mmCIF file of C-alpha atoms in Angstrom:
data_model
loop_
_atom_site.group_PDB
_atom_site.id
_atom_site.type_symbol
_atom_site.label_atom_id
_atom_site.label_comp_id
_atom_site.label_asym_id
_atom_site.label_seq_id
_atom_site.Cartn_x
_atom_site.Cartn_y
_atom_site.Cartn_z
ATOM 1 C CA UNK A 1 4.064 -139.680 -156.463
ATOM 2 C CA UNK A 2 4.074 -139.722 -160.143
ATOM 3 C CA UNK A 3 1.938 -138.589 -162.917
ATOM 4 C CA UNK A 4 0.201 -135.743 -161.647
ATOM 5 C CA UNK A 5 1.120 -133.714 -165.273
ATOM 6 C CA UNK A 6 1.533 -136.699 -167.421
ATOM 7 C CA UNK A 7 1.317 -135.809 -170.782
ATOM 8 C CA UNK A 8 1.355 -131.874 -170.199
ATOM 9 C CA UNK A 9 3.787 -129.793 -172.081
ATOM 10 C CA UNK A 10 4.940 -127.057 -170.156
ATOM 11 C CA UNK A 11 7.176 -124.077 -170.943
ATOM 12 C CA UNK A 12 9.060 -122.305 -168.181
ATOM 13 C CA UNK A 13 10.936 -118.898 -168.260
ATOM 14 C CA UNK A 14 13.927 -118.016 -166.138
ATOM 15 C CA UNK A 15 14.281 -121.854 -165.110
ATOM 16 C CA UNK A 16 18.168 -122.342 -165.051
ATOM 17 C CA UNK A 17 18.106 -121.748 -161.570
ATOM 18 C CA UNK A 18 15.916 -120.658 -158.643
ATOM 19 C CA UNK A 19 12.362 -121.114 -158.358
ATOM 20 C CA UNK A 20 12.284 -122.207 -162.291
ATOM 21 C CA UNK A 21 14.735 -124.949 -161.800
ATOM 22 C CA UNK A 22 12.834 -126.399 -159.045
ATOM 23 C CA UNK A 23 9.586 -126.209 -161.133
ATOM 24 C CA UNK A 24 11.210 -127.662 -163.948
ATOM 25 C CA UNK A 25 12.527 -130.798 -161.934
ATOM 26 C CA UNK A 26 9.184 -131.153 -160.284
ATOM 27 C CA UNK A 27 7.268 -130.950 -163.545
ATOM 28 C CA UNK A 28 9.612 -133.527 -165.345
ATOM 29 C CA UNK A 29 9.396 -135.936 -162.254
ATOM 30 C CA UNK A 30 5.667 -135.793 -162.596
ATOM 31 C CA UNK A 31 5.509 -136.679 -166.165
ATOM 32 C CA UNK A 32 5.428 -133.450 -168.017
ATOM 33 C CA UNK A 33 7.587 -132.682 -171.099
ATOM 34 C CA UNK A 34 9.614 -129.054 -170.015
ATOM 35 C CA UNK A 35 10.668 -126.485 -172.337
ATOM 36 C CA UNK A 36 13.486 -124.771 -169.989
ATOM 37 C CA UNK A 37 14.136 -121.241 -171.086
ATOM 38 C CA UNK A 38 16.641 -118.307 -169.703
ATOM 39 C CA UNK A 39 19.105 -115.851 -170.832
ATOM 40 C CA UNK A 40 21.729 -118.466 -169.218
ATOM 41 C CA UNK A 41 21.644 -120.964 -172.204
ATOM 42 C CA UNK A 42 24.412 -122.916 -170.485
ATOM 43 C CA UNK A 43 22.628 -123.336 -167.229
ATOM 44 C CA UNK A 44 19.411 -124.049 -169.388
ATOM 45 C CA UNK A 45 21.177 -126.966 -171.052
ATOM 46 C CA UNK A 46 22.821 -128.319 -167.718
ATOM 47 C CA UNK A 47 19.373 -128.412 -166.194
ATOM 48 C CA UNK A 48 17.902 -130.180 -169.217
ATOM 49 C CA UNK A 49 20.907 -132.571 -169.397
ATOM 50 C CA UNK A 50 20.511 -133.414 -165.634
ATOM 51 C CA UNK A 51 16.824 -133.957 -166.129
ATOM 52 C CA UNK A 52 17.039 -136.182 -169.153
ATOM 53 C CA UNK A 53 19.699 -138.217 -167.308
ATOM 54 C CA UNK A 54 16.807 -139.146 -165.020
ATOM 55 C CA UNK A 55 13.914 -138.887 -167.210
ATOM 56 C CA UNK A 56 15.157 -139.233 -170.717
ATOM 57 C CA UNK A 57 13.514 -137.001 -173.546
ATOM 58 C CA UNK A 58 11.415 -135.005 -170.850
ATOM 59 C CA UNK A 59 13.567 -131.775 -170.896
ATOM 60 C CA UNK A 60 14.447 -129.108 -173.668
ATOM 61 C CA UNK A 61 16.677 -125.959 -173.165
ATOM 62 C CA UNK A 62 16.508 -122.760 -175.401
ATOM 63 C CA UNK A 63 18.151 -119.325 -174.973
ATOM 64 C CA UNK A 64 15.405 -116.908 -174.180
ATOM 65 C CA UNK A 65 15.643 -113.137 -173.565
ATOM 66 C CA UNK A 66 11.844 -112.645 -172.271
ATOM 67 C CA UNK A 67 11.976 -108.933 -173.216
ATOM 68 C CA UNK A 68 12.480 -109.684 -176.851
ATOM 69 C CA UNK A 69 9.349 -110.422 -178.799
ATOM 70 C CA UNK A 70 11.006 -111.905 -181.688
ATOM 71 C CA UNK A 71 12.636 -114.317 -179.451
ATOM 72 C CA UNK A 72 9.356 -115.229 -177.956
ATOM 73 C CA UNK A 73 7.841 -116.691 -181.245
ATOM 74 C CA UNK A 74 11.039 -118.336 -182.161
ATOM 75 C CA UNK A 75 11.137 -120.111 -178.618
ATOM 76 C CA UNK A 76 7.528 -121.029 -178.550
ATOM 77 C CA UNK A 77 7.892 -122.333 -182.142
ATOM 78 C CA UNK A 78 10.732 -124.472 -181.356
ATOM 79 C CA UNK A 79 9.091 -125.774 -178.031
ATOM 80 C CA UNK A 80 5.867 -126.762 -179.559
ATOM 81 C CA UNK A 81 7.880 -128.301 -182.445
ATOM 82 C CA UNK A 82 10.123 -130.584 -180.030
ATOM 83 C CA UNK A 83 7.739 -131.221 -177.682
ATOM 84 C CA UNK A 84 4.726 -131.974 -179.656
ATOM 85 C CA UNK A 85 2.569 -129.017 -178.494
ATOM 86 C CA UNK A 86 2.129 -126.647 -175.332
ATOM 87 C CA UNK A 87 -0.494 -126.957 -172.552
ATOM 88 C CA UNK A 88 1.319 -125.123 -169.813
ATOM 89 C CA UNK A 89 3.031 -121.433 -169.609
ATOM 90 C CA UNK A 90 5.051 -120.573 -166.481
ATOM 91 C CA UNK A 91 6.161 -117.001 -166.792
ATOM 92 C CA UNK A 92 8.706 -117.139 -163.937
ATOM 93 C CA UNK A 93 11.255 -114.870 -165.286
ATOM 94 C CA UNK A 94 12.149 -111.841 -163.303
ATOM 95 C CA UNK A 95 14.418 -109.478 -161.339
ATOM 96 C CA UNK A 96 14.470 -107.526 -158.377
ATOM 97 C CA UNK A 97 15.964 -104.492 -159.569
ATOM 98 C CA UNK A 98 17.505 -102.122 -157.505
ATOM 99 C CA UNK A 99 16.766 -101.252 -153.629
ATOM 100 C CA UNK A 100 16.305 -97.478 -154.200
ATOM 101 C CA UNK A 101 13.714 -94.892 -152.817
ATOM 102 C CA UNK A 102 11.800 -92.863 -155.364
ATOM 103 C CA UNK A 103 14.155 -89.635 -155.455
ATOM 104 C CA UNK A 104 17.015 -91.792 -156.391
ATOM 105 C CA UNK A 105 15.618 -94.352 -158.816
ATOM 106 C CA UNK A 106 16.173 -93.788 -162.467
ATOM 107 C CA UNK A 107 14.014 -94.359 -165.813
ATOM 108 C CA UNK A 108 16.554 -96.847 -166.874
ATOM 109 C CA UNK A 109 15.813 -99.185 -163.620
ATOM 110 C CA UNK A 110 12.226 -98.730 -164.005
ATOM 111 C CA UNK A 111 12.032 -99.619 -167.744
ATOM 112 C CA UNK A 112 14.438 -102.544 -167.072
ATOM 113 C CA UNK A 113 12.065 -103.880 -164.028
ATOM 114 C CA UNK A 114 9.287 -103.156 -166.202
ATOM 115 C CA UNK A 115 10.207 -105.215 -169.070
ATOM 116 C CA UNK A 116 11.360 -108.243 -167.502
ATOM 117 C CA UNK A 117 8.794 -108.625 -164.721
ATOM 118 C CA UNK A 118 5.626 -107.215 -166.686
ATOM 119 C CA UNK A 119 5.854 -106.887 -170.371
ATOM 120 C CA UNK A 120 7.436 -110.452 -170.734
ATOM 121 C CA UNK A 121 4.357 -111.873 -169.225
ATOM 122 C CA UNK A 122 2.161 -110.009 -171.838
ATOM 123 C CA UNK A 123 4.398 -111.461 -174.493
ATOM 124 C CA UNK A 124 4.317 -114.910 -173.124
ATOM 125 C CA UNK A 125 0.487 -115.049 -172.997
ATOM 126 C CA UNK A 126 -0.045 -113.231 -176.053
ATOM 127 C CA UNK A 127 2.229 -115.823 -178.138
ATOM 128 C CA UNK A 128 1.514 -118.985 -176.219
ATOM 129 C CA UNK A 129 -2.277 -118.554 -176.483
ATOM 130 C CA UNK A 130 -3.188 -120.262 -179.661
ATOM 131 C CA UNK A 131 -1.092 -123.337 -178.690
ATOM 132 C CA UNK A 132 -2.590 -123.424 -175.106
ATOM 133 C CA UNK A 133 -6.109 -123.130 -176.874
ATOM 134 C CA UNK A 134 -5.124 -126.123 -179.094
ATOM 135 C CA UNK A 135 -4.120 -128.186 -176.036
ATOM 136 C CA UNK A 136 -7.784 -128.356 -174.937
ATOM 137 C CA UNK A 137 -6.737 -127.957 -171.387
ATOM 138 C CA UNK A 138 -4.394 -125.079 -170.901
ATOM 139 C CA UNK A 139 -2.955 -123.632 -167.968
ATOM 140 C CA UNK A 140 -1.144 -120.063 -167.459
ATOM 141 C CA UNK A 141 0.669 -119.808 -164.229
ATOM 142 C CA UNK A 142 2.334 -116.261 -163.523
ATOM 143 C CA UNK A 143 4.527 -115.752 -160.913
ATOM 144 C CA UNK A 144 4.163 -112.524 -158.946
ATOM 145 C CA UNK A 145 5.071 -111.714 -155.651
ATOM 146 C CA UNK A 146 3.737 -111.022 -151.999
ATOM 147 C CA UNK A 147 5.504 -107.608 -153.057
ATOM 148 C CA UNK A 148 2.571 -107.170 -155.555
ATOM 149 C CA UNK A 149 0.095 -107.413 -152.862
ATOM 150 C CA UNK A 150 1.619 -105.588 -149.892
ATOM 151 C CA UNK A 151 3.993 -102.745 -150.575
ATOM 152 C CA UNK A 152 7.711 -101.869 -149.485
ATOM 153 C CA UNK A 153 9.915 -98.843 -149.224
ATOM 154 C CA UNK A 154 12.522 -98.746 -151.713
ATOM 155 C CA UNK A 155 10.831 -101.201 -153.798
ATOM 156 C CA UNK A 156 8.745 -99.056 -156.246
ATOM 157 C CA UNK A 157 9.452 -100.817 -159.461
ATOM 158 C CA UNK A 158 9.033 -104.104 -158.115
ATOM 159 C CA UNK A 159 5.938 -103.492 -156.612
ATOM 160 C CA UNK A 160 4.295 -102.016 -159.553
ATOM 161 C CA UNK A 161 5.455 -104.920 -161.852
ATOM 162 C CA UNK A 162 4.341 -107.333 -159.623
ATOM 163 C CA UNK A 163 0.953 -106.030 -158.840
ATOM 164 C CA UNK A 164 0.480 -105.378 -162.674
ATOM 165 C CA UNK A 165 1.121 -109.387 -163.149
ATOM 166 C CA UNK A 166 -1.374 -109.957 -160.592
ATOM 167 C CA UNK A 167 -4.163 -108.131 -162.117
ATOM 168 C CA UNK A 168 -3.311 -108.938 -165.722
ATOM 169 C CA UNK A 169 -3.665 -112.408 -164.948
ATOM 170 C CA UNK A 170 -7.302 -111.963 -163.908
ATOM 171 C CA UNK A 171 -7.929 -110.198 -167.080
ATOM 172 C CA UNK A 172 -6.643 -113.238 -169.126
ATOM 173 C CA UNK A 173 -8.436 -115.765 -167.112
ATOM 174 C CA UNK A 174 -11.683 -113.752 -167.702
ATOM 175 C CA UNK A 175 -11.114 -113.328 -171.420
ATOM 176 C CA UNK A 176 -10.412 -116.790 -171.972
ATOM 177 C CA UNK A 177 -13.586 -117.917 -169.996
ATOM 178 C CA UNK A 178 -15.870 -115.419 -171.700
ATOM 179 C CA UNK A 179 -14.389 -116.811 -175.195
ATOM 180 C CA UNK A 180 -15.258 -120.346 -174.120
ATOM 181 C CA UNK A 181 -11.681 -121.399 -174.081
ATOM 182 C CA UNK A 182 -10.440 -124.231 -171.802
ATOM 183 C CA UNK A 183 -7.222 -121.935 -170.789
ATOM 184 C CA UNK A 184 -6.907 -121.027 -167.205
ATOM 185 C CA UNK A 185 -4.830 -118.375 -165.927
ATOM 186 C CA UNK A 186 -3.508 -117.900 -161.968
ATOM 187 C CA UNK A 187 -0.994 -116.294 -160.159
ATOM 188 C CA UNK A 188 1.518 -117.140 -157.633
ATOM 189 C CA UNK A 189 2.871 -114.885 -155.016
ATOM 190 C CA UNK A 190 5.978 -116.112 -152.866
ATOM 191 C CA UNK A 191 7.446 -114.103 -149.993
ATOM 192 C CA UNK A 192 11.161 -114.544 -149.357
ATOM 193 C CA UNK A 193 12.633 -117.678 -150.972
ATOM 194 C CA UNK A 194 16.116 -118.942 -150.806
ATOM 195 C CA UNK A 195 16.979 -117.999 -154.314
ATOM 196 C CA UNK A 196 19.742 -115.550 -155.535
ATOM 197 C CA UNK A 197 16.719 -112.880 -155.710
ATOM 198 C CA UNK A 198 17.830 -112.307 -152.046
ATOM 199 C CA UNK A 199 21.301 -111.687 -152.752
ATOM 200 C CA UNK A 200 21.142 -107.705 -152.324
ATOM 201 C CA UNK A 201 19.488 -108.621 -148.701
ATOM 202 C CA UNK A 202 22.443 -110.755 -148.114
ATOM 203 C CA UNK A 203 24.862 -108.015 -149.237
ATOM 204 C CA UNK A 204 23.334 -105.569 -147.148
ATOM 205 C CA UNK A 205 24.062 -108.059 -144.175
ATOM 206 C CA UNK A 206 27.555 -107.908 -145.086
ATOM 207 C CA UNK A 207 27.400 -111.280 -146.888
ATOM 208 C CA UNK A 208 26.209 -113.044 -144.040
ATOM 209 C CA UNK A 209 23.711 -115.300 -145.585
ATOM 210 C CA UNK A 210 22.193 -116.954 -142.380
ATOM 211 C CA UNK A 211 22.089 -113.475 -140.675
ATOM 212 C CA UNK A 212 20.036 -112.068 -143.500
ATOM 213 C CA UNK A 213 17.604 -114.784 -143.859
ATOM 214 C CA UNK A 214 16.952 -114.469 -139.980
ATOM 215 C CA UNK A 215 16.093 -110.762 -140.398
ATOM 216 C CA UNK A 216 13.974 -111.658 -143.272
ATOM 217 C CA UNK A 217 11.884 -114.284 -141.361
ATOM 218 C CA UNK A 218 11.309 -111.946 -138.467
ATOM 219 C CA UNK A 219 7.984 -110.752 -140.103
ATOM 220 C CA UNK A 220 6.774 -114.286 -141.301
ATOM 221 C CA UNK A 221 4.530 -115.773 -138.908
ATOM 222 C CA UNK A 222 6.142 -119.317 -139.643
ATOM 223 C CA UNK A 223 9.706 -117.231 -138.424
ATOM 224 C CA UNK A 224 11.401 -118.660 -141.565
ATOM 225 C CA UNK A 225 11.963 -118.213 -145.368
ATOM 226 C CA UNK A 226 10.342 -120.444 -147.999
ATOM 227 C CA UNK A 227 12.280 -123.187 -150.170
ATOM 228 C CA UNK A 228 12.073 -123.348 -153.817
ATOM 229 C CA UNK A 229 9.779 -126.235 -153.810
ATOM 230 C CA UNK A 230 7.246 -124.483 -151.555
ATOM 231 C CA UNK A 231 6.418 -122.722 -154.696
ATOM 232 C CA UNK A 232 7.089 -125.558 -157.146
ATOM 233 C CA UNK A 233 4.352 -127.669 -155.295
ATOM 234 C CA UNK A 234 1.817 -124.833 -155.963
ATOM 235 C CA UNK A 235 2.836 -124.596 -159.802
ATOM 236 C CA UNK A 236 2.441 -128.145 -160.349
ATOM 237 C CA UNK A 237 -1.207 -127.964 -158.846
ATOM 238 C CA UNK A 238 -1.983 -125.283 -161.244
ATOM 239 C CA UNK A 239 -0.461 -127.007 -164.112
ATOM 240 C CA UNK A 240 -2.470 -130.392 -163.409
ATOM 241 C CA UNK A 241 -5.952 -131.029 -164.039
ATOM 242 C CA UNK A 242 -6.214 -131.322 -160.136
ATOM 243 C CA UNK A 243 -6.932 -127.444 -160.675
ATOM 244 C CA UNK A 244 -9.616 -127.661 -163.631
ATOM 245 C CA UNK A 245 -12.032 -125.182 -161.891
ATOM 246 C CA UNK A 246 -9.482 -122.836 -160.570
ATOM 247 C CA UNK A 247 -9.072 -119.604 -162.516
ATOM 248 C CA UNK A 248 -8.392 -115.835 -161.935
ATOM 249 C CA UNK A 249 -7.068 -116.565 -158.313
ATOM 250 C CA UNK A 250 -3.963 -115.673 -156.474
ATOM 251 C CA UNK A 251 -1.740 -118.052 -154.538
ATOM 252 C CA UNK A 252 0.243 -116.595 -151.437
ATOM 253 C CA UNK A 253 3.148 -118.760 -150.497
ATOM 254 C CA UNK A 254 4.076 -116.408 -147.536
ATOM 255 C CA UNK A 255 4.061 -118.345 -144.396
ATOM 256 C CA UNK A 256 1.097 -116.413 -143.290
ATOM 257 C CA UNK A 257 2.608 -112.712 -143.760
ATOM 258 C CA UNK A 258 -0.469 -111.300 -145.392
ATOM 259 C CA UNK A 259 -2.767 -112.594 -142.716
ATOM 260 C CA UNK A 260 -1.755 -110.495 -140.241
#
């Protein structure tokens, strides 16, 4: 494969590791320039350096707290300058929060999860939109979760924020279509994927990663959890012109879980 997103300029949040790292590698290998943003600047720089060693000049790194509106303005301006524009926004940054039942939950936990998972998506869409419009063929990919479509006990804050991302994405898609802007917006809904977000489940299994993953896979018809590239391939499709007639849709990367 080569060139599926040649000429695209993508900003991916939370990209120093996990899903974002897989997305950045795949987009760069397929021809895009990628702005790697993360609160972990060292991690973002290390990834950019690794990508540039293989594909010179395609990756740029920025420190980015996605809950800070001023940083959104600064990072987007820098990325647009360094990459020569912006045509793809991937709102990937997110946290799981605490596994806690409603009576034990706290306002601090609720607001933290909301700020990172939900408000950051609004900020990204708001400040990236002028540049996405100017690109002539923009794409917004918001990473939600199966937890935004199906609830689970002890996951109130996470469920609520991911459901909000799902519906907000549809709103953005319709706004852009109504305005006549060639900017598409779609959401991606992974189930359990082998990333650090599963660490709380591993801890509950006494640190036994294999056992934790096996337990999580029991409810998945394919009887396994996903790999980061399973999600990255979907993001690649949505970032490319292959999906030029796709907007306002949700893509479930869940091994058949929600088909049951």
